[in-house]
PDB file of C-alpha atoms and ligand atoms in Angstrom:
ATOM      1  CA  MET A  15     196.509  44.765 -24.548  1.00 47.00           C
ATOM      2  CA  ALA A  16     196.798  44.194 -20.789  1.00 48.00           C
ATOM      3  CA  GLY A  17     194.083  41.479 -20.592  1.00 57.00           C
ATOM      4  CA  ASN A  18     191.440  44.175 -21.297  1.00 75.00           C
ATOM      5  CA  ASN A  19     191.491  45.204 -17.680  1.00 81.00           C
ATOM      6  CA  PRO A  20     190.494  48.909 -17.710  1.00 91.00           C
ATOM      7  CA  LEU A  21     192.971  49.523 -14.861  1.00 96.00           C
ATOM      8  CA  PHE A  22     195.827  48.881 -17.280  1.00 97.00           C
ATOM      9  CA  ASP A  23     194.248  50.081 -20.549  1.00 97.00           C
ATOM     10  CA  LEU A  24     195.949  53.010 -22.244  1.00 98.00           C
ATOM     11  CA  THR A  25     193.563  53.246 -25.174  1.00 97.00           C
ATOM     12  CA  GLY A  26     193.016  56.863 -26.306  1.00 97.00           C
ATOM     13  CA  ARG A  27     196.080  58.145 -24.505  1.00 98.00           C
ATOM     14  CA  ILE A  28     199.117  59.814 -26.162  1.00 98.00           C
ATOM     15  CA  ALA A  29     202.525  58.858 -24.841  1.00 99.00           C
ATOM     16  CA  LEU A  30     205.703  60.857 -25.586  1.00 99.00           C
ATOM     17  CA  VAL A  31     208.850  58.843 -24.819  1.00 99.00           C
ATOM     18  CA  THR A  32     212.167  60.740 -25.032  1.00 98.00           C
ATOM     19  CA  GLY A  33     215.181  58.847 -26.246  1.00 98.00           C
ATOM     20  CA  SER A  34     213.024  56.148 -27.801  1.00 98.00           C
ATOM     21  CA  SER A  35     214.734  55.268 -31.096  1.00 97.00           C
ATOM     22  CA  GLN A  36     216.545  52.398 -29.383  1.00 96.00           C
ATOM     23  CA  GLY A  37     217.195  50.583 -26.140  1.00 96.00           C
ATOM     24  CA  ILE A  38     215.046  51.058 -23.041  1.00 98.00           C
ATOM     25  CA  GLY A  39     213.065  53.922 -24.574  1.00 98.00           C
ATOM     26  CA  LEU A  40     212.053  51.943 -27.603  1.00 98.00           C
ATOM     27  CA  ALA A  41     211.071  48.946 -25.426  1.00 98.00           C
ATOM     28  CA  LEU A  42     208.967  51.146 -23.158  1.00 98.00           C
ATOM     29  CA  ALA A  43     207.332  52.832 -26.117  1.00 98.00           C
ATOM     30  CA  ARG A  44     206.470  49.456 -27.671  1.00 98.00           C
ATOM     31  CA  GLY A  45     204.933  48.283 -24.346  1.00 98.00           C
ATOM     32  CA  LEU A  46     202.851  51.434 -23.915  1.00 98.00           C
ATOM     33  CA  GLY A  47     201.651  51.095 -27.516  1.00 98.00           C
ATOM     34  CA  GLN A  48     200.727  47.433 -26.997  1.00 98.00           C
ATOM     35  CA  ALA A  49     198.653  48.592 -23.981  1.00 97.00           C
ATOM     36  CA  GLY A  50     196.716  50.961 -26.322  1.00 98.00           C
ATOM     37  CA  ALA A  51     198.570  54.229 -26.305  1.00 98.00           C
ATOM     38  CA  SER A  52     199.347  56.287 -29.399  1.00 98.00           C
ATOM     39  CA  LEU A  53     203.096  56.906 -29.424  1.00 98.00           C
ATOM     40  CA  VAL A  54     205.292  59.880 -30.056  1.00 98.00           C
ATOM     41  CA  LEU A  55     208.926  58.762 -30.385  1.00 98.00           C
ATOM     42  CA  ASN A  56     211.769  61.189 -29.733  1.00 98.00           C
ATOM     43  CA  GLY A  57     215.456  61.249 -30.566  1.00 98.00           C
ATOM     44  CA  ARG A  58     217.970  63.580 -32.156  1.00 96.00           C
ATOM     45  CA  ASP A  59     218.802  61.373 -35.146  1.00 95.00           C
ATOM     46  CA  GLU A  60     215.909  61.654 -37.609  1.00 96.00           C
ATOM     47  CA  GLY A  61     216.991  58.554 -39.562  1.00 97.00           C
ATOM     48  CA  LYS A  62     217.149  56.319 -36.486  1.00 97.00           C
ATOM     49  CA  LEU A  63     213.848  57.751 -35.276  1.00 98.00           C
ATOM     50  CA  ALA A  64     212.107  57.091 -38.614  1.00 98.00           C
ATOM     51  CA  ALA A  65     213.445  53.503 -38.631  1.00 98.00           C
ATOM     52  CA  ALA A  66     212.167  52.881 -35.118  1.00 98.00           C
ATOM     53  CA  ALA A  67     208.757  54.382 -35.986  1.00 98.00           C
ATOM     54  CA  ASP A  68     208.507  52.167 -39.115  1.00 98.00           C
ATOM     55  CA  ARG A  69     209.329  49.113 -37.005  1.00 98.00           C
ATOM     56  CA  LEU A  70     206.573  49.868 -34.477  1.00 98.00           C
ATOM     57  CA  ARG A  71     204.049  50.723 -37.188  1.00 98.00           C
ATOM     58  CA  GLY A  72     204.849  47.357 -38.777  1.00 98.00           C
ATOM     59  CA  GLU A  73     203.805  45.832 -35.438  1.00 98.00           C
ATOM     60  CA  GLY A  74     200.424  47.583 -35.700  1.00 98.00           C
ATOM     61  CA  LEU A  75     201.105  50.484 -33.350  1.00 98.00           C
ATOM     62  CA  ARG A  76     200.100  54.110 -33.873  1.00 98.00           C
ATOM     63  CA  VAL A  77     203.327  56.124 -34.033  1.00 98.00           C
ATOM     64  CA  SER A  78     204.359  59.725 -34.675  1.00 98.00           C
ATOM     65  CA  THR A  79     207.861  61.180 -34.222  1.00 98.00           C
ATOM     66  CA  ALA A  80     209.271  64.369 -32.702  1.00 98.00           C
ATOM     67  CA  ALA A  81     212.928  64.817 -33.454  1.00 98.00           C
ATOM     68  CA  PHE A  82     214.423  67.387 -31.073  1.00 98.00           C
ATOM     69  CA  ASP A  83     217.324  67.797 -28.625  1.00 98.00           C
ATOM     70  CA  VAL A  84     215.816  67.310 -25.158  1.00 98.00           C
ATOM     71  CA  THR A  85     218.568  69.475 -23.614  1.00 98.00           C
ATOM     72  CA  GLN A  86     217.546  72.597 -25.558  1.00 98.00           C
ATOM     73  CA  GLY A  87     214.623  74.606 -24.087  1.00 98.00           C
ATOM     74  CA  ALA A  88     213.593  76.375 -27.282  1.00 98.00           C
ATOM     75  CA  ALA A  89     213.612  73.137 -29.291  1.00 98.00           C
ATOM     76  CA  ALA A  90     211.512  71.412 -26.607  1.00 98.00           C
ATOM     77  CA  GLU A  91     209.053  74.333 -26.471  1.00 98.00           C
ATOM     78  CA  GLN A  92     208.557  74.217 -30.263  1.00 98.00           C
ATOM     79  CA  ALA A  93     208.345  70.451 -30.388  1.00 98.00           C
ATOM     80  CA  ILE A  94     205.817  70.009 -27.563  1.00 98.00           C
ATOM     81  CA  ALA A  95     203.599  72.751 -28.993  1.00 98.00           C
ATOM     82  CA  ARG A  96     203.681  70.964 -32.360  1.00 98.00           C
ATOM     83  CA  VAL A  97     202.907  67.541 -30.840  1.00 98.00           C
ATOM     84  CA  GLU A  98     199.975  68.947 -28.894  1.00 98.00           C
ATOM     85  CA  ALA A  99     198.637  70.726 -32.001  1.00 98.00           C
ATOM     86  CA  GLU A 100     199.180  67.938 -34.535  1.00 98.00           C
ATOM     87  CA  VAL A 101     198.925  64.746 -32.532  1.00 98.00           C
ATOM     88  CA  GLY A 102     196.895  65.707 -29.466  1.00 98.00           C
ATOM     89  CA  PRO A 103     197.175  66.137 -25.675  1.00 98.00           C
ATOM     90  CA  ILE A 104     200.161  64.341 -24.156  1.00 99.00           C
ATOM     91  CA  GLY A 105     198.715  62.231 -21.323  1.00 98.00           C
ATOM     92  CA  ILE A 106     201.884  60.208 -20.631  1.00 99.00           C
ATOM     93  CA  LEU A 107     205.442  61.579 -20.626  1.00 99.00           C
ATOM     94  CA  VAL A 108     208.375  59.238 -20.226  1.00 99.00           C
ATOM     95  CA  ASN A 109     211.638  61.120 -19.589  1.00 98.00           C
ATOM     96  CA  ASN A 110     213.973  58.423 -20.733  1.00 98.00           C
ATOM     97  CA  ALA A 111     216.745  60.124 -22.725  1.00 97.00           C
ATOM     98  CA  GLY A 112     220.137  59.105 -21.321  1.00 97.00           C
ATOM     99  CA  ILE A 113     223.795  58.675 -22.236  1.00 97.00           C
ATOM    100  CA  GLN A 114     226.903  57.235 -20.523  1.00 96.00           C
ATOM    101  CA  ARG A 115     230.381  58.781 -20.490  1.00 97.00           C
ATOM    102  CA  ARG A 116     232.362  56.496 -18.180  1.00 97.00           C
ATOM    103  CA  SER A 117     235.552  57.862 -16.594  1.00 98.00           C
ATOM    104  CA  PRO A 118     237.298  57.837 -13.249  1.00 98.00           C
ATOM    105  CA  LEU A 119     236.263  61.131 -11.607  1.00 98.00           C
ATOM    106  CA  GLU A 120     239.818  62.402 -11.399  1.00 98.00           C
ATOM    107  CA  GLU A 121     240.174  62.001 -15.118  1.00 98.00           C
ATOM    108  CA  MET A 122     236.664  63.096 -16.096  1.00 98.00           C
ATOM    109  CA  SER A 123     236.518  66.141 -18.371  1.00 98.00           C
ATOM    110  CA  GLU A 124     234.044  68.939 -17.770  1.00 98.00           C
ATOM    111  CA  THR A 125     232.417  67.979 -21.052  1.00 98.00           C
ATOM    112  CA  GLN A 126     231.910  64.379 -19.952  1.00 98.00           C
ATOM    113  CA  TRP A 127     230.340  65.651 -16.730  1.00 98.00           C
ATOM    114  CA  ARG A 128     228.095  68.286 -18.369  1.00 98.00           C
ATOM    115  CA  GLU A 129     226.948  66.062 -21.238  1.00 98.00           C
ATOM    116  CA  VAL A 130     225.666  63.377 -18.831  1.00 98.00           C
ATOM    117  CA  ILE A 131     224.038  65.798 -16.393  1.00 98.00           C
ATOM    118  CA  GLU A 132     222.381  67.729 -19.244  1.00 98.00           C
ATOM    119  CA  THR A 133     221.042  64.678 -21.084  1.00 98.00           C
ATOM    120  CA  ASN A 134     220.141  62.416 -18.126  1.00 98.00           C
ATOM    121  CA  LEU A 135     218.837  65.012 -15.629  1.00 98.00           C
ATOM    122  CA  THR A 136     218.326  68.506 -16.985  1.00 98.00           C
ATOM    123  CA  SER A 137     216.435  67.211 -19.994  1.00 98.00           C
ATOM    124  CA  ALA A 138     213.672  65.908 -17.716  1.00 99.00           C
ATOM    125  CA  PHE A 139     213.258  69.457 -16.353  1.00 98.00           C
ATOM    126  CA  ILE A 140     213.458  71.011 -19.869  1.00 98.00           C
ATOM    127  CA  VAL A 141     210.827  68.722 -21.427  1.00 98.00           C
ATOM    128  CA  THR A 142     208.519  68.418 -18.426  1.00 99.00           C
ATOM    129  CA  ARG A 143     208.318  72.204 -17.929  1.00 98.00           C
ATOM    130  CA  GLN A 144     206.670  72.281 -21.397  1.00 98.00           C
ATOM    131  CA  VAL A 145     204.322  69.360 -20.781  1.00 98.00           C
ATOM    132  CA  ALA A 146     203.331  69.679 -17.124  1.00 99.00           C
ATOM    133  CA  PRO A 147     201.464  73.042 -17.420  1.00 98.00           C
ATOM    134  CA  ARG A 148     199.275  71.476 -20.079  1.00 98.00           C
ATOM    135  CA  MET A 149     198.641  68.406 -17.912  1.00 98.00           C
ATOM    136  CA  ILE A 150     197.863  70.680 -14.918  1.00 99.00           C
ATOM    137  CA  ALA A 151     195.364  72.642 -17.057  1.00 98.00           C
ATOM    138  CA  ARG A 152     193.719  69.320 -17.954  1.00 98.00           C
ATOM    139  CA  ARG A 153     194.008  68.057 -14.360  1.00 98.00           C
ATOM    140  CA  ALA A 154     195.428  64.781 -15.586  1.00 98.00           C
ATOM    141  CA  GLY A 155     198.832  63.402 -16.484  1.00 98.00           C
ATOM    142  CA  LYS A 156     201.338  60.620 -15.957  1.00 99.00           C
ATOM    143  CA  ILE A 157     205.051  61.309 -15.880  1.00 99.00           C
ATOM    144  CA  ILE A 158     207.586  58.483 -15.692  1.00 99.00           C
ATOM    145  CA  ASN A 159     211.282  59.245 -15.213  1.00 99.00           C
ATOM    146  CA  THR A 160     213.782  56.569 -16.200  1.00 98.00           C
ATOM    147  CA  CYS A 161     216.011  56.418 -13.137  1.00 98.00           C
ATOM    148  CA  SER A 162     218.434  53.575 -12.434  1.00 98.00           C
ATOM    149  CA  VAL A 163     219.863  51.395  -9.662  1.00 98.00           C
ATOM    150  CA  MET A 164     222.441  54.152  -9.894  1.00 98.00           C
ATOM    151  CA  SER A 165     219.890  56.458  -8.366  1.00 98.00           C
ATOM    152  CA  GLU A 166     220.882  54.540  -5.161  1.00 98.00           C
ATOM    153  CA  VAL A 167     224.330  52.961  -5.660  1.00 98.00           C
ATOM    154  CA  CYS A 168     227.347  53.581  -7.865  1.00 97.00           C
ATOM    155  CA  ARG A 169     230.453  51.861  -9.179  1.00 97.00           C
ATOM    156  CA  PRO A 170     233.812  53.342 -10.232  1.00 98.00           C
ATOM    157  CA  THR A 171     233.745  55.414 -13.499  1.00 98.00           C
ATOM    158  CA  THR A 172     230.014  56.237 -13.308  1.00 98.00           C
ATOM    159  CA  GLY A 173     230.103  59.255 -10.990  1.00 98.00           C
ATOM    160  CA  ASN A 174     228.471  61.606 -13.533  1.00 98.00           C
ATOM    161  CA  TYR A 175     225.770  59.069 -14.406  1.00 98.00           C
ATOM    162  CA  ALA A 176     224.967  58.250 -10.744  1.00 98.00           C
ATOM    163  CA  ALA A 177     224.832  61.955  -9.815  1.00 98.00           C
ATOM    164  CA  ALA A 178     222.361  62.499 -12.683  1.00 98.00           C
ATOM    165  CA  LYS A 179     220.197  59.462 -11.849  1.00 98.00           C
ATOM    166  CA  GLY A 180     220.278  60.303  -8.125  1.00 98.00           C
ATOM    167  CA  GLY A 181     219.130  63.800  -9.044  1.00 99.00           C
ATOM    168  CA  LEU A 182     216.412  62.397 -11.250  1.00 99.00           C
ATOM    169  CA  LYS A 183     215.077  60.352  -8.309  1.00 99.00           C
ATOM    170  CA  MET A 184     214.800  63.548  -6.281  1.00 99.00           C
ATOM    171  CA  LEU A 185     213.343  65.525  -9.195  1.00 99.00           C
ATOM    172  CA  THR A 186     210.675  62.803  -9.440  1.00 99.00           C
ATOM    173  CA  ARG A 187     209.816  63.388  -5.781  1.00 99.00           C
ATOM    174  CA  ALA A 188     209.865  67.190  -6.243  1.00 99.00           C
ATOM    175  CA  MET A 189     207.446  66.961  -9.215  1.00 99.00           C
ATOM    176  CA  ALA A 190     205.145  64.699  -7.180  1.00 99.00           C
ATOM    177  CA  THR A 191     205.241  67.047  -4.214  1.00 98.00           C
ATOM    178  CA  GLU A 192     204.182  70.019  -6.315  1.00 98.00           C
ATOM    179  CA  TRP A 193     201.820  68.479  -8.871  1.00 99.00           C
ATOM    180  CA  ALA A 194     199.990  65.588  -7.154  1.00 98.00           C
ATOM    181  CA  ARG A 195     197.358  68.105  -6.095  1.00 98.00           C
ATOM    182  CA  HIS A 196     196.608  68.704  -9.823  1.00 98.00           C
ATOM    183  CA  ASN A 197     195.966  64.939 -10.331  1.00 98.00           C
ATOM    184  CA  LEU A 198     199.365  64.356 -11.955  1.00 99.00           C
ATOM    185  CA  GLN A 199     201.197  61.188 -10.966  1.00 99.00           C
ATOM    186  CA  ILE A 200     204.979  61.345 -11.306  1.00 99.00           C
ATOM    187  CA  ASN A 201     207.052  58.247 -10.625  1.00 99.00           C
ATOM    188  CA  GLY A 202     210.239  56.571 -11.784  1.00 99.00           C
ATOM    189  CA  ILE A 203     211.467  53.236 -13.056  1.00 98.00           C
ATOM    190  CA  GLY A 204     214.897  52.140 -11.900  1.00 98.00           C
ATOM    191  CA  PRO A 205     216.394  49.492 -14.236  1.00 98.00           C
ATOM    192  CA  GLY A 206     219.179  47.229 -13.048  1.00 98.00           C
ATOM    193  CA  TYR A 207     221.457  45.764 -15.725  1.00 98.00           C
ATOM    194  CA  PHE A 208     219.817  45.298 -19.096  1.00 97.00           C
ATOM    195  CA  GLU A 209     221.471  44.722 -22.445  1.00 89.00           C
ATOM    196  CA  THR A 210     221.262  47.978 -24.378  1.00 89.00           C
ATOM    197  CA  GLU A 211     223.591  49.953 -26.645  1.00 86.00           C
ATOM    198  CA  LEU A 212     224.834  51.667 -23.476  1.00 83.00           C
ATOM    199  CA  THR A 213     225.702  48.426 -21.688  1.00 90.00           C
ATOM    200  CA  LYS A 214     226.715  46.172 -24.605  1.00 92.00           C
ATOM    201  CA  PRO A 215     230.476  46.683 -23.954  1.00 93.00           C
ATOM    202  CA  LEU A 216     229.898  45.614 -20.355  1.00 94.00           C
ATOM    203  CA  MET A 217     227.891  42.539 -21.263  1.00 95.00           C
ATOM    204  CA  GLU A 218     230.582  41.479 -23.759  1.00 96.00           C
ATOM    205  CA  ASN A 219     233.296  41.823 -21.083  1.00 97.00           C
ATOM    206  CA  PRO A 220     233.426  38.333 -19.477  1.00 98.00           C
ATOM    207  CA  LYS A 221     234.807  39.684 -16.175  1.00 98.00           C
ATOM    208  CA  PHE A 222     232.079  42.312 -15.873  1.00 97.00           C
ATOM    209  CA  ASN A 223     229.399  39.901 -17.041  1.00 97.00           C
ATOM    210  CA  ASP A 224     230.423  37.315 -14.416  1.00 98.00           C
ATOM    211  CA  TRP A 225     230.451  40.052 -11.724  1.00 98.00           C
ATOM    212  CA  ILE A 226     226.955  41.389 -12.544  1.00 97.00           C
ATOM    213  CA  CYS A 227     225.489  37.863 -12.704  1.00 98.00           C
ATOM    214  CA  ALA A 228     226.967  37.145  -9.266  1.00 98.00           C
ATOM    215  CA  ARG A 229     225.957  40.576  -7.849  1.00 98.00           C
ATOM    216  CA  THR A 230     222.320  40.260  -9.097  1.00 98.00           C
ATOM    217  CA  PRO A 231     220.217  37.749  -7.054  1.00 98.00           C
ATOM    218  CA  ALA A 232     218.355  36.721 -10.235  1.00 98.00           C
ATOM    219  CA  GLY A 233     221.771  35.694 -11.566  1.00 98.00           C
ATOM    220  CA  ARG A 234     221.273  37.248 -15.003  1.00 97.00           C
ATOM    221  CA  TRP A 235     220.852  40.501 -17.007  1.00 97.00           C
ATOM    222  CA  GLY A 236     217.319  41.819 -17.438  1.00 97.00           C
ATOM    223  CA  LYS A 237     215.416  41.466 -20.736  1.00 96.00           C
ATOM    224  CA  LEU A 238     214.134  44.796 -22.061  1.00 97.00           C
ATOM    225  CA  GLU A 239     210.519  43.497 -22.173  1.00 97.00           C
ATOM    226  CA  GLU A 240     210.784  42.950 -18.405  1.00 98.00           C
ATOM    227  CA  LEU A 241     210.691  46.722 -17.890  1.00 98.00           C
ATOM    228  CA  VAL A 242     207.324  47.144 -19.700  1.00 98.00           C
ATOM    229  CA  GLY A 243     205.071  46.005 -16.839  1.00 98.00           C
ATOM    230  CA  ALA A 244     206.243  48.736 -14.509  1.00 98.00           C
ATOM    231  CA  ALA A 245     205.843  51.335 -17.256  1.00 98.00           C
ATOM    232  CA  VAL A 246     202.294  50.289 -18.126  1.00 98.00           C
ATOM    233  CA  PHE A 247     201.391  50.259 -14.444  1.00 98.00           C
ATOM    234  CA  LEU A 248     202.775  53.779 -13.855  1.00 98.00           C
ATOM    235  CA  ALA A 249     201.162  55.079 -17.087  1.00 98.00           C
ATOM    236  CA  SER A 250     197.706  53.607 -16.306  1.00 98.00           C
ATOM    237  CA  PRO A 251     194.775  54.270 -13.981  1.00 98.00           C
ATOM    238  CA  ALA A 252     196.101  51.435 -11.821  1.00 98.00           C
ATOM    239  CA  SER A 253     198.622  53.922 -10.354  1.00 98.00           C
ATOM    240  CA  ASN A 254     196.308  56.871  -9.750  1.00 98.00           C
ATOM    241  CA  TYR A 255     197.252  57.012  -6.070  1.00 98.00           C
ATOM    242  CA  VAL A 256     200.949  56.245  -6.511  1.00 98.00           C
ATOM    243  CA  ASN A 257     203.268  59.323  -6.463  1.00 98.00           C
ATOM    244  CA  GLY A 258     206.951  60.036  -6.051  1.00 98.00           C
ATOM    245  CA  GLN A 259     207.905  56.344  -6.097  1.00 99.00           C
ATOM    246  CA  ILE A 260     210.758  54.645  -7.973  1.00 99.00           C
ATOM    247  CA  ILE A 261     210.026  51.037  -8.982  1.00 99.00           C
ATOM    248  CA  TYR A 262     213.342  49.220  -9.230  1.00 98.00           C
ATOM    249  CA  VAL A 263     213.320  46.480 -11.881  1.00 98.00           C
ATOM    250  CA  ASP A 264     216.738  45.009 -11.013  1.00 98.00           C
ATOM    251  CA  GLY A 265     216.541  41.283 -10.386  1.00 98.00           C
ATOM    252  CA  GLY A 266     216.958  42.022  -6.688  1.00 98.00           C
ATOM    253  CA  LEU A 267     220.251  43.823  -7.034  1.00 98.00           C
ATOM    254  CA  LEU A 268     219.448  46.624  -4.583  1.00 98.00           C
ATOM    255  CA  ALA A 269     218.082  44.130  -2.041  1.00 98.00           C
ATOM    256  CA  ALA A 270     221.452  42.407  -1.713  1.00 98.00           C
ATOM    257  CA  ILE A 271     224.852  43.530  -0.329  1.00 94.00           C
TER     258      ILE A 271
HETATM  259  C1  GCO B 313     227.389  50.912 -15.870  1.00 84.94           C
HETATM  260  C2  GCO B 313     226.041  50.815 -16.543  1.00 84.94           C
HETATM  261  C3  GCO B 313     224.892  51.220 -15.634  1.00 84.94           C
HETATM  262  C4  GCO B 313     223.641  50.851 -16.370  1.00 84.94           C
HETATM  263  C5  GCO B 313     222.358  51.061 -15.681  1.00 84.94           C
HETATM  264  C6  GCO B 313     222.151  50.305 -14.449  1.00 84.94           C
HETATM  265  O1  GCO B 313     228.311  51.484 -16.439  1.00 84.94           O
HETATM  266  O2  GCO B 313     227.475  50.326 -14.738  1.00 84.94           O
HETATM  267  O3  GCO B 313     225.985  51.646 -17.724  1.00 84.94           O
HETATM  268  O4  GCO B 313     224.957  52.600 -15.347  1.00 84.94           O
HETATM  269  O5  GCO B 313     223.560  51.597 -17.548  1.00 84.94           O
HETATM  270  O6  GCO B 313     222.227  52.456 -15.422  1.00 84.94           O
HETATM  271  O7  GCO B 313     220.854  50.690 -14.026  1.00 84.94           O
END
């Protein structure tokens, strides 16, 4: 619990986190649960999702699961209707689902491009268009989009990922522009370099590891639990007048040339 300060208390709220069977999504879900929220985990692999849910339940958290492909509109429509009927009103939506398909642009296949754009950007539109009308009707809702330092900068072989995350930054602002008047707050979190399944090959590459530690003013990779504070803030009453903002949790990377 966040020191029992009502500003950061999520008790009684239901949080759906997409792509939360591992990595950043699982860490954010755990943090929102520890701040009092009831969790709905999402992923495509039902086995991985069930294992993640069991882990969090073992930590004393309230957890349901919703296995669906966030890139498919019909699946999202069915899943969100079921969650709202069986679990309750979604008060917090974290659009976190994301993949990496690294390739130099000139060698990138159409599939590599489309898969990343669909999963990392379009999915936020697909899922949110099912959740937002319900939040608007209730005149309350928190939406957090997992952006990236690659919403601002890029490195070779990540053109598809950076385009998606740059688009997600602007979709965050578009959602805020249209829905703030309905008392919805829509913001983003922009992680720097954290060890996840997506970045493990990079962290295990000594040359890349040395480069990132030199490029990041904090001189190290982030720890997944270091993303939780920004998520709890953006999911809580503490951020009721914050809209369209991306909070970069990057060890100072974007501050430095
Ligand atoms: C890469 C990494 C990055 C990180 C993260 C940084 O290939 O450089 O995968 O894209 O995943 O997005 O915020």
